[in-house]
């Protein structure tokens, strides 16, 4: 791994939308202030990205799945997730008192059925999705426009008084945030420095201890 010299050049990063636009902008601005000789090329997208084929230096993703052996995987930390809706939507449509009650509601989601855990018991419910999206910000935008119920990371809605958490007795777990980059004998200094910076920033910004 390269450790000496001044990091410079273009750093191409694929980013999950789970961090949110404002947090992502803050993170990138801080990195630029520390490393002004690095030019950033950012793609915010929650789809699977072939780093080598598409020419990315690294990927920040919200998934616990291990990449193939040609990639290096670094676990960064966890982001808690809750089931939420706007107060206006709930006043119009009622508040679900159980996971079964979700079958009568509009759901904004990435999948059509979901597991809920209460204690040691797992409950499964089939949910009608009025919309599916692979963007956290788009899901949040639909929620605040009273379109339905969705799972969102806490930091996305934490400062929004119009959003209510639902069914808090059910454990929805968390999203595992990780960094993936091509395995090689010598990791570029710009990649090495970004990984170390991001781990520090994540712990500070999300109030959790990085992995």
CSV table of C-alpha atoms in Angstrom, one decimal:
chain,number,residue,atom,x,y,z
A,1,UNK,CA,0.0,0.0,0.0
A,2,UNK,CA,1.3,3.5,-0.9
A,3,UNK,CA,1.6,5.7,2.1
A,4,UNK,CA,4.0,8.6,1.1
A,5,UNK,CA,3.6,11.6,-1.1
A,6,UNK,CA,0.8,14.0,-1.7
A,7,UNK,CA,-2.5,12.4,-2.9
A,8,UNK,CA,-3.7,13.8,-6.2
A,9,UNK,CA,-5.6,13.0,-9.3
A,10,UNK,CA,-9.2,12.0,-9.9
A,11,UNK,CA,-11.0,9.9,-7.4
A,12,UNK,CA,-14.1,8.2,-8.8
A,13,UNK,CA,-16.6,7.1,-6.2
A,14,UNK,CA,-20.0,5.3,-6.4
A,15,UNK,CA,-22.1,6.3,-3.4
A,16,UNK,CA,-25.3,4.9,-2.0
A,17,UNK,CA,-28.1,7.4,-1.5
A,18,UNK,CA,-28.6,6.1,2.0
A,19,UNK,CA,-26.4,8.9,3.5
A,20,UNK,CA,-28.7,11.6,2.2
A,21,UNK,CA,-27.7,14.5,0.0
A,22,UNK,CA,-26.8,17.0,2.7
A,23,UNK,CA,-24.7,14.6,4.6
A,24,UNK,CA,-23.0,13.5,1.5
A,25,UNK,CA,-22.2,17.1,0.4
A,26,UNK,CA,-20.8,17.8,3.9
A,27,UNK,CA,-18.6,14.7,3.8
A,28,UNK,CA,-17.2,15.5,0.3
A,29,UNK,CA,-16.6,19.2,1.2
A,30,UNK,CA,-14.6,18.2,4.2
A,31,UNK,CA,-12.6,15.7,2.2
A,32,UNK,CA,-11.9,18.4,-0.4
A,33,UNK,CA,-10.7,20.8,2.2
A,34,UNK,CA,-8.2,18.2,3.4
A,35,UNK,CA,-7.1,17.0,0.0
A,36,UNK,CA,-7.4,19.9,-2.5
A,37,UNK,CA,-5.3,18.1,-5.1
A,38,UNK,CA,-7.9,15.3,-5.5
A,39,UNK,CA,-10.7,15.9,-8.0
A,40,UNK,CA,-13.9,14.0,-7.2
A,41,UNK,CA,-16.1,12.2,-9.7
A,42,UNK,CA,-19.2,11.1,-7.9
A,43,UNK,CA,-22.1,8.8,-8.9
A,44,UNK,CA,-25.0,8.6,-6.4
A,45,UNK,CA,-26.8,5.4,-7.2
A,46,UNK,CA,-28.1,2.4,-5.3
A,47,UNK,CA,-27.8,-0.1,-8.1
A,48,UNK,CA,-25.0,-2.7,-8.3
A,49,UNK,CA,-21.9,-1.2,-9.8
A,50,UNK,CA,-19.1,-3.1,-11.5
A,51,UNK,CA,-16.2,-1.1,-10.2
A,52,UNK,CA,-13.6,-2.4,-12.7
A,53,UNK,CA,-15.9,-2.3,-15.7
A,54,UNK,CA,-17.2,1.2,-15.0
A,55,UNK,CA,-13.9,2.6,-13.8
A,56,UNK,CA,-14.6,3.4,-10.2
A,57,UNK,CA,-12.0,3.6,-7.5
A,58,UNK,CA,-14.3,2.5,-4.7
A,59,UNK,CA,-18.0,2.0,-3.8
A,60,UNK,CA,-19.8,3.1,-0.5
A,61,UNK,CA,-22.7,0.8,-0.2
A,62,UNK,CA,-25.5,-0.2,2.2
A,63,UNK,CA,-25.3,-4.0,2.1
A,64,UNK,CA,-23.8,-6.7,4.2
A,65,UNK,CA,-23.4,-9.1,1.2
A,66,UNK,CA,-19.7,-9.9,0.6
A,67,UNK,CA,-18.3,-9.0,-2.8
A,68,UNK,CA,-16.4,-11.4,-4.9
A,69,UNK,CA,-12.8,-12.3,-4.2
A,70,UNK,CA,-11.5,-9.6,-6.7
A,71,UNK,CA,-12.7,-6.9,-4.3
A,72,UNK,CA,-11.6,-5.7,-0.9
A,73,UNK,CA,-14.4,-5.2,1.7
A,74,UNK,CA,-14.2,-2.8,4.6
A,75,UNK,CA,-17.1,-2.8,7.1
A,76,UNK,CA,-17.7,0.8,8.2
A,77,UNK,CA,-20.7,0.7,10.6
A,78,UNK,CA,-24.4,0.4,10.9
A,79,UNK,CA,-27.3,2.9,10.2
A,80,UNK,CA,-30.6,2.2,12.1
A,81,UNK,CA,-33.8,2.0,10.1
A,82,UNK,CA,-37.4,2.7,11.1
A,83,UNK,CA,-40.9,2.4,9.6
A,84,UNK,CA,-42.3,5.9,9.1
A,85,UNK,CA,-45.0,8.0,7.6
A,86,UNK,CA,-46.1,11.6,7.6
A,87,UNK,CA,-48.7,12.7,10.2
A,88,UNK,CA,-50.9,13.9,7.4
A,89,UNK,CA,-50.9,10.5,5.8
A,90,UNK,CA,-51.7,8.8,9.1
A,91,UNK,CA,-54.5,11.2,9.9
A,92,UNK,CA,-56.1,10.4,6.6
A,93,UNK,CA,-55.5,6.6,6.6
A,94,UNK,CA,-55.2,5.6,10.2
A,95,UNK,CA,-52.2,4.3,12.2
A,96,UNK,CA,-51.3,0.6,11.9
A,97,UNK,CA,-51.2,-1.2,15.2
A,98,UNK,CA,-49.6,-4.4,14.0
A,99,UNK,CA,-47.6,-5.6,10.9
A,100,UNK,CA,-50.8,-7.1,9.6
A,101,UNK,CA,-52.4,-3.7,9.6
A,102,UNK,CA,-49.8,-2.6,7.0
A,103,UNK,CA,-51.7,-4.7,4.4
A,104,UNK,CA,-54.3,-1.9,4.3
A,105,UNK,CA,-51.8,0.8,3.7
A,106,UNK,CA,-49.8,2.2,0.8
A,107,UNK,CA,-46.1,1.2,1.0
A,108,UNK,CA,-43.1,2.8,-0.6
A,109,UNK,CA,-40.4,0.2,-0.7
A,110,UNK,CA,-37.7,-1.7,-2.4
A,111,UNK,CA,-39.5,-5.1,-2.1
A,112,UNK,CA,-43.0,-6.5,-1.8
A,113,UNK,CA,-42.7,-8.4,1.4
A,114,UNK,CA,-40.8,-7.8,4.6
A,115,UNK,CA,-39.8,-9.6,7.7
A,116,UNK,CA,-40.5,-8.0,11.1
A,117,UNK,CA,-38.9,-9.2,14.3
A,118,UNK,CA,-40.5,-8.8,17.7
A,119,UNK,CA,-38.4,-10.4,20.4
A,120,UNK,CA,-37.5,-13.8,19.0
A,121,UNK,CA,-40.5,-14.1,16.8
A,122,UNK,CA,-40.4,-13.3,13.0
A,123,UNK,CA,-43.5,-12.1,11.3
A,124,UNK,CA,-43.9,-11.9,7.6
A,125,UNK,CA,-46.4,-9.7,5.8
A,126,UNK,CA,-47.3,-9.1,2.1
A,127,UNK,CA,-47.4,-5.4,1.4
A,128,UNK,CA,-48.9,-3.5,-1.4
A,129,UNK,CA,-46.3,-1.2,-2.9
A,130,UNK,CA,-47.7,2.0,-4.4
A,131,UNK,CA,-44.2,2.9,-5.4
A,132,UNK,CA,-40.8,1.3,-5.5
A,133,UNK,CA,-37.5,3.3,-5.8
A,134,UNK,CA,-33.8,2.7,-5.4
A,135,UNK,CA,-33.2,6.2,-4.0
A,136,UNK,CA,-33.4,7.0,-0.3
A,137,UNK,CA,-34.1,10.6,-1.0
A,138,UNK,CA,-36.8,9.8,-3.5
A,139,UNK,CA,-38.5,7.5,-0.9
A,140,UNK,CA,-38.3,10.3,1.7
A,141,UNK,CA,-39.7,12.8,-0.8
A,142,UNK,CA,-42.7,10.6,-1.4
A,143,UNK,CA,-43.2,10.1,2.4
A,144,UNK,CA,-43.2,13.8,3.1
A,145,UNK,CA,-45.8,14.3,0.3
A,146,UNK,CA,-48.1,11.8,2.2
A,147,UNK,CA,-47.9,9.0,-0.4
A,148,UNK,CA,-47.4,6.1,2.0
A,149,UNK,CA,-45.4,4.3,4.6
A,150,UNK,CA,-41.7,3.5,4.2
A,151,UNK,CA,-38.5,2.3,5.8
A,152,UNK,CA,-36.0,5.1,6.2
A,153,UNK,CA,-32.7,5.5,8.0
A,154,UNK,CA,-33.1,7.6,11.2
A,155,UNK,CA,-30.9,10.4,10.1
A,156,UNK,CA,-33.0,11.1,7.0
A,157,UNK,CA,-36.1,12.0,9.0
A,158,UNK,CA,-34.7,12.8,12.5
A,159,UNK,CA,-35.2,16.6,12.2
A,160,UNK,CA,-38.5,16.5,10.5
A,161,UNK,CA,-41.4,17.0,12.9
A,162,UNK,CA,-44.0,16.0,10.3
A,163,UNK,CA,-42.7,12.4,10.3
A,164,UNK,CA,-43.8,9.7,12.8
A,165,UNK,CA,-42.2,6.4,13.6
A,166,UNK,CA,-44.5,3.3,13.5
A,167,UNK,CA,-44.5,0.0,15.2
A,168,UNK,CA,-41.4,0.7,17.3
A,169,UNK,CA,-41.8,-2.6,19.2
A,170,UNK,CA,-40.7,-4.4,16.0
A,171,UNK,CA,-37.0,-4.5,15.3
A,172,UNK,CA,-36.1,-3.5,11.8
A,173,UNK,CA,-32.4,-3.7,12.4
A,174,UNK,CA,-30.0,-1.5,10.5
A,175,UNK,CA,-28.2,-1.0,7.2
A,176,UNK,CA,-24.6,-2.2,7.1
A,177,UNK,CA,-22.4,0.5,5.5
A,178,UNK,CA,-19.3,-0.7,3.8
A,179,UNK,CA,-16.6,0.3,1.4
A,180,UNK,CA,-15.6,-1.9,-1.5
A,181,UNK,CA,-12.6,-1.4,-3.8
A,182,UNK,CA,-10.6,-3.5,-6.2
A,183,UNK,CA,-8.0,-5.8,-4.5
A,184,UNK,CA,-4.5,-5.0,-5.6
A,185,UNK,CA,-0.9,-5.1,-4.4
A,186,UNK,CA,-0.7,-1.3,-4.0
A,187,UNK,CA,-3.7,0.7,-3.0
A,188,UNK,CA,-3.5,4.2,-4.4
A,189,UNK,CA,-2.8,6.8,-1.7
A,190,UNK,CA,-6.0,8.8,-2.7
A,191,UNK,CA,-8.1,5.7,-2.0
A,192,UNK,CA,-6.3,4.9,1.2
A,193,UNK,CA,-6.7,8.4,2.5
A,194,UNK,CA,-10.4,8.6,1.6
A,195,UNK,CA,-11.2,5.3,3.4
A,196,UNK,CA,-9.5,6.5,6.6
A,197,UNK,CA,-11.2,9.9,6.3
A,198,UNK,CA,-14.7,8.4,5.7
A,199,UNK,CA,-14.4,6.0,8.7
A,200,UNK,CA,-13.7,9.0,10.9
A,201,UNK,CA,-16.4,11.2,9.4
A,202,UNK,CA,-19.0,8.5,9.6
A,203,UNK,CA,-18.4,8.0,13.3
A,204,UNK,CA,-18.6,11.7,14.0
A,205,UNK,CA,-21.6,12.4,11.7
A,206,UNK,CA,-23.8,9.5,12.8
A,207,UNK,CA,-22.7,9.3,16.4
A,208,UNK,CA,-21.7,5.6,16.1
A,209,UNK,CA,-18.4,3.9,16.5
A,210,UNK,CA,-17.0,2.8,13.2
A,211,UNK,CA,-16.2,-0.9,12.7
